[in-house]
Amino acid sequence: MIIQIQPWIDELELSELKKVVDSTFVTEHDLTEEFEAMTRELTGSKHALAVCNGTMALFCCLKALNIGPGDEVIVPNMTFIATANAVILAGAKPIFCEIREDTFCIDTGRAEELVNENTRAIIPVHLYGQSADMDEVISFARKHDLKVIEDAAQGVGVRFNGRHTGTFGEMGILSYYGNKTITTGEGGMILTDDDALARICYRLKNHGRDAKGIFIHEHIGFNFSFTEMQAAVGIAQMKKLSAIIQKKKEIYQRYMDELSGLERFRPVHIDERCEPVFWFTSFLSDDTDELAKFLLENGIQTRRFFYPLHLQPCYKEIDGLAASSYLLQESEQDLVIEKIKEFYRV
Ligand SMILES: Cc1ncc(COP(=O)(O)O)c(C=O)c1O
């Protein structure tokens, strides 16, 4: 079976993990700081704070910006559901905005009609490895005096106008969940250039304290800490990031070379200002169900796009296919290409 996505984990992760075992420091310590420093270097963000996952990273950003009950936050209607649930966890209301037909990222033109006196922020999501139009998002936010929190959970290594995703707005987040470009199993990162916001986020993740080992708590905080085991895996993954990005580019290019020109199976448009990292290579198909079934019968897994938020059963009131692991072998990609061509009889 050619599975949708598979992390590249080997002896490098093991050797970094051995350092943790040898040191006996398992909770956040030097390796976490090293991983944060590597993230600052990658993204250019002044601050990078590791937290337990991307969802809690989003929650911390919202809390740090003092967004809560009575506030509204604009989110794209197509994203992984955590984007909207973090807003709900903060006590605010997510407002679903139409996405663009070409890139599937938020359509700020359609966000105009959603702004009212309660709107406090917008969360653009950098979907499937390409960036939202950050020129438009930032000018929209400035026009309406909104905060920008970028959900770059899927945006590690992705750049727009040469700048890393997650660094355009007041705050941004990355995720290191198992299926992301690089992984720490679970894990997230908060990005910001703002010293005060970074400090609030540190307190939120560390029981309201400015440092560990203090037992008088000036603020209310929680525990969203990272671990040294995650950091060890993250450091090893970060060392592999340029190889992962290169391989993903090659996989994407080969799909484009071999499968372009099919009328009923079209690649998603890439904004030319964006340097994508294809977390998944995405296609629009007019035959999604039949093609997915045919490919599965031939040992090839795919997945549909995220389900629109406004149709999610859990949000009562208020398509396409993808696949591309770093570990994808050329022979496996041959099979995917062959079967798609066979399906379309070309
Ligand atoms: C767009 C998006 N936002 C948020 C998240 C949440 O990240 P995490 O799984 O690390 O909590 C994910 C992925 O999991 C995601 O894809």
XYZ file of C-alpha atoms and ligand atoms in Angstrom:
362
model
C 0.000 0.000 0.000
C 1.332 3.455 -0.884
C 0.229 5.377 2.171
C -0.726 9.047 2.120
C 2.131 10.322 4.200
C 4.942 8.876 6.265
C 7.492 10.656 8.449
C 11.203 10.170 7.680
C 12.508 8.879 11.019
C 15.753 6.924 11.410
C 19.057 6.708 13.309
C 19.445 10.494 13.356
C 16.378 10.842 15.597
C 17.636 7.913 17.686
C 21.025 9.517 18.245
C 19.410 12.809 19.315
C 17.029 10.896 21.614
C 19.983 9.123 23.207
C 21.228 12.521 24.410
C 17.949 12.928 26.311
C 18.212 9.499 27.886
C 21.853 10.122 28.848
C 21.079 13.528 30.339
C 17.900 12.345 32.181
C 16.342 15.762 31.422
C 13.010 14.782 29.906
C 10.948 17.923 30.404
C 11.771 21.180 28.556
C 15.451 22.018 28.781
C 18.485 22.684 26.553
C 17.306 20.683 23.538
C 13.988 22.534 23.526
C 15.921 25.808 23.487
C 18.072 24.491 20.650
C 14.990 23.493 18.667
C 13.434 26.922 19.279
C 16.664 28.572 18.115
C 16.628 26.470 14.929
C 13.032 27.579 14.334
C 13.964 31.235 14.808
C 16.770 30.745 12.300
C 14.441 29.039 9.784
C 11.589 31.524 10.044
C 13.333 34.772 10.923
C 10.894 35.217 13.810
C 12.309 37.044 16.840
C 10.621 34.636 19.248
C 9.777 30.952 18.851
C 8.125 29.175 21.778
C 7.639 25.422 21.663
C 4.319 24.156 23.009
C 2.599 20.786 23.221
C 0.738 21.105 19.905
C -0.411 23.540 17.235
C -3.947 23.826 18.584
C -2.694 25.072 21.951
C -0.267 27.373 20.142
C -3.293 28.997 18.465
C -5.121 29.184 21.787
C -2.125 30.929 23.419
C -1.977 33.483 20.577
C -5.669 34.293 20.993
C -5.341 34.623 24.794
C -2.175 36.699 24.483
C -4.049 39.097 22.181
C -6.822 39.233 24.784
C -9.419 37.746 22.464
C -12.304 36.048 24.260
C -16.052 36.137 24.965
C -17.982 38.582 22.781
C -15.202 38.693 20.168
C -15.346 37.338 16.622
C -12.463 35.900 14.654
C -12.545 35.364 10.879
C -11.259 31.943 9.767
C -11.321 30.293 6.317
C -14.216 27.926 5.766
C -11.863 25.191 4.592
C -9.172 24.226 7.082
C -8.470 21.542 9.634
C -11.073 22.048 12.331
C -8.514 22.975 15.030
C -8.260 26.510 13.588
C -11.883 27.217 14.543
C -11.912 25.132 17.718
C -9.017 27.128 19.188
C -11.172 30.249 18.771
C -14.038 28.503 20.580
C -11.687 27.365 23.361
C -10.647 30.990 23.846
C -14.350 31.833 24.314
C -14.676 33.777 21.046
C -16.757 33.022 17.951
C -15.218 31.789 14.692
C -16.742 33.380 11.602
C -16.338 31.285 8.474
C -15.058 33.064 5.394
C -15.165 31.863 1.775
C -11.934 30.570 0.308
C -10.428 31.426 -3.077
C -11.291 29.075 -5.914
C -7.688 28.942 -7.158
C -5.515 28.476 -4.035
C -8.201 27.406 -1.512
C -6.809 29.916 0.983
C -8.911 32.652 2.592
C -10.583 35.155 0.239
C -10.223 38.503 1.970
C -12.526 40.060 -0.652
C -15.301 37.929 0.843
C -14.212 38.744 4.400
C -15.293 42.400 4.041
C -18.954 41.479 4.552
C -18.124 39.603 7.777
C -16.551 42.497 9.672
C -18.567 44.143 12.461
C -17.811 45.915 15.737
C -17.022 42.574 17.451
C -14.445 41.410 14.898
C -10.999 41.341 16.505
C -8.788 39.121 14.371
C -8.341 37.096 11.213
C -6.596 33.720 11.036
C -5.323 32.996 7.508
C -4.415 29.330 7.040
C -1.533 28.335 4.767
C -3.175 25.293 3.252
C -1.532 22.070 1.999
C 1.862 23.741 1.605
C 1.136 27.036 -0.038
C 0.666 30.429 1.502
C -2.457 32.538 1.781
C -2.144 35.882 -0.021
C -0.444 37.714 2.834
C -0.319 41.039 0.937
C -4.109 41.021 0.917
C -4.544 39.611 4.423
C -2.303 42.263 5.975
C -3.905 45.170 4.096
C -7.392 43.857 4.968
C -6.411 43.566 8.646
C -4.858 47.046 8.734
C -7.931 48.557 7.082
C -10.230 47.084 9.749
C -7.794 47.293 12.665
C -7.719 43.505 13.164
C -4.986 41.309 14.588
C -3.492 38.654 12.311
C -2.705 35.203 13.687
C -1.302 32.980 10.945
C -2.121 29.305 11.103
C 1.041 27.938 9.488
C 0.507 24.468 10.979
C 1.057 23.138 7.445
C 3.490 25.898 6.495
C 6.923 24.806 7.717
C 9.430 25.925 5.064
C 6.748 27.766 3.042
C 7.557 31.328 1.981
C 5.548 34.194 0.512
C 7.442 37.078 -1.126
C 10.557 35.400 0.289
C 9.333 35.545 3.873
C 8.495 32.499 5.996
C 4.835 31.891 6.746
C 3.787 32.645 10.310
C 5.876 35.846 10.458
C 3.637 38.397 8.697
C 1.028 39.030 11.360
C 1.232 39.825 15.076
C 1.551 36.084 15.742
C 1.797 32.772 13.929
C 1.939 29.093 14.715
C 3.517 25.918 13.315
C 2.553 22.288 13.961
C 4.803 19.244 14.198
C 2.042 16.632 14.217
C 3.007 13.252 12.737
C 1.833 13.971 9.206
C 3.374 17.433 8.890
C 6.452 18.414 6.823
C 8.614 17.724 9.869
C 7.324 16.104 13.030
C 7.926 15.764 16.743
C 4.979 13.366 17.166
C 2.832 16.091 18.688
C 4.148 19.612 18.960
C 3.616 23.235 18.053
C 5.506 26.519 17.886
C 4.375 30.075 18.584
C 6.049 32.750 16.442
C 6.064 36.462 17.182
C 8.369 39.480 16.963
C 6.605 41.117 19.900
C 8.456 40.769 23.231
C 5.351 41.379 25.358
C 3.235 38.812 23.476
C 6.047 36.249 23.693
C 6.248 36.803 27.433
C 2.498 36.335 27.897
C 2.643 33.130 25.845
C 5.505 31.806 27.941
C 3.442 32.412 31.088
C 0.382 30.770 29.545
C 2.344 27.617 28.785
C 4.195 27.636 32.121
C 1.530 27.912 34.863
C 1.564 31.708 34.788
C 5.266 31.991 35.651
C 8.191 33.740 33.948
C 10.507 30.834 34.815
C 10.330 27.300 36.090
C 10.937 26.493 39.767
C 8.932 29.454 41.141
C 5.842 28.679 43.225
C 4.324 32.094 43.643
C 2.187 32.660 40.560
C 1.553 36.267 39.486
C -0.662 35.200 36.590
C -3.055 32.423 35.692
C -1.455 30.033 33.285
C -1.647 26.435 32.184
C 0.719 23.687 31.111
C 1.359 23.515 27.384
C 4.997 22.536 27.690
C 7.161 20.715 25.199
C 9.426 17.797 26.154
C 13.082 17.082 25.499
C 12.083 13.912 23.623
C 10.045 15.996 21.196
C 12.890 18.504 20.902
C 15.406 15.747 20.149
C 13.241 14.414 17.324
C 12.600 17.977 16.128
C 16.319 18.809 15.964
C 16.961 15.703 13.855
C 13.982 16.544 11.634
C 15.150 20.125 11.226
C 18.519 18.813 9.996
C 16.621 16.914 7.297
C 14.304 19.769 6.334
C 16.156 20.950 3.223
C 16.330 17.362 1.895
C 12.618 16.906 2.611
C 11.757 20.161 0.818
C 13.907 19.213 -2.185
C 12.361 15.752 -2.479
C 8.836 17.146 -2.163
C 9.594 19.608 -4.967
C 10.783 16.728 -7.157
C 7.681 14.655 -6.395
C 5.475 17.642 -7.229
C 7.342 18.416 -10.455
C 7.068 14.829 -11.644
C 3.320 14.789 -11.042
C 3.041 18.074 -12.976
C 5.168 16.759 -15.864
C 3.322 13.466 -16.107
C -0.252 14.414 -15.266
C -0.763 17.919 -16.626
C -3.242 18.369 -19.417
C -5.910 16.043 -18.013
C -9.193 17.871 -18.319
C -10.948 16.228 -15.379
C -7.883 16.122 -13.073
C -6.217 19.436 -12.448
C -3.449 20.542 -10.073
C -4.259 23.291 -7.593
C -3.011 26.704 -8.730
C 0.131 27.978 -7.010
C 0.449 31.722 -6.378
C 3.705 32.805 -8.049
C 4.714 34.901 -5.010
C 4.702 31.705 -2.941
C 7.508 29.158 -2.520
C 5.407 26.167 -1.565
C 6.391 23.044 0.347
C 3.899 20.449 -0.715
C 2.731 18.884 2.502
C 0.289 17.132 0.178
C 0.245 17.471 -3.587
C -3.327 18.491 -4.309
C -5.461 17.931 -7.385
C -9.027 18.796 -8.235
C -10.858 15.883 -9.775
C -14.283 15.754 -11.369
C -14.386 12.059 -10.430
C -13.195 12.160 -6.831
C -15.097 9.180 -5.409
C -14.539 6.875 -8.380
C -10.860 7.803 -8.731
C -10.165 7.418 -4.989
C -11.863 3.997 -5.063
C -9.916 2.932 -8.168
C -6.590 4.049 -6.675
C -7.318 2.320 -3.359
C -8.106 -0.900 -5.213
C -4.644 -0.497 -6.738
C -2.959 -0.005 -3.358
C -2.768 3.813 -3.418
C -4.195 5.865 -0.571
C -5.505 9.392 -1.112
C -7.494 11.831 0.978
C -10.152 14.394 0.264
C -9.759 18.081 1.056
C -10.875 19.234 4.481
C -14.638 19.312 4.907
C -16.124 22.844 4.934
C -16.526 24.147 8.467
C -20.061 25.414 7.911
C -21.155 21.832 7.133
C -19.394 20.218 10.097
C -21.967 18.401 12.269
C -20.391 19.907 15.396
C -21.026 23.421 14.039
C -24.689 22.845 13.218
C -25.716 26.476 13.696
C -23.505 28.149 12.369
C -13.554 18.375 -3.038
C -10.192 16.858 -4.402
C -7.461 14.281 -3.609
C -3.856 14.265 -2.317
C -0.631 12.182 -1.465
C 3.216 12.777 -1.226
C 5.553 11.380 1.502
C 9.249 12.176 1.559
C 9.726 8.397 1.484
C 7.718 7.969 -1.718
C 9.816 5.782 -4.034
C 10.082 6.579 -7.733
C 8.569 3.179 -8.543
C 5.640 3.978 -6.246
C 5.124 7.333 -7.897
C 5.279 5.515 -11.279
C 2.359 3.394 -10.110
C 0.332 6.425 -8.959
C 0.919 8.188 -12.285
C 0.206 5.037 -14.298
C -3.052 4.356 -12.454
C -4.306 7.927 -12.778
C -3.515 7.809 -16.513
C -5.198 4.402 -16.741
C -8.283 5.787 -14.999
C -8.425 8.652 -17.471
C -7.445 6.330 -20.351
C -4.511 8.425 -21.621
C -4.417 24.007 9.526
C -4.173 23.358 10.853
N -4.371 24.078 11.964
C -4.144 23.551 13.176
C -3.690 22.267 13.317
C -3.515 21.741 14.687
O -2.214 21.358 14.960
P -1.944 20.216 16.047
O -2.395 18.925 15.451
O -0.457 20.275 16.233
O -2.692 20.575 17.281
C -3.467 21.479 12.181
C -2.980 20.108 12.182
O -2.982 19.239 12.865
C -3.718 22.030 10.918
O -3.530 21.324 9.811
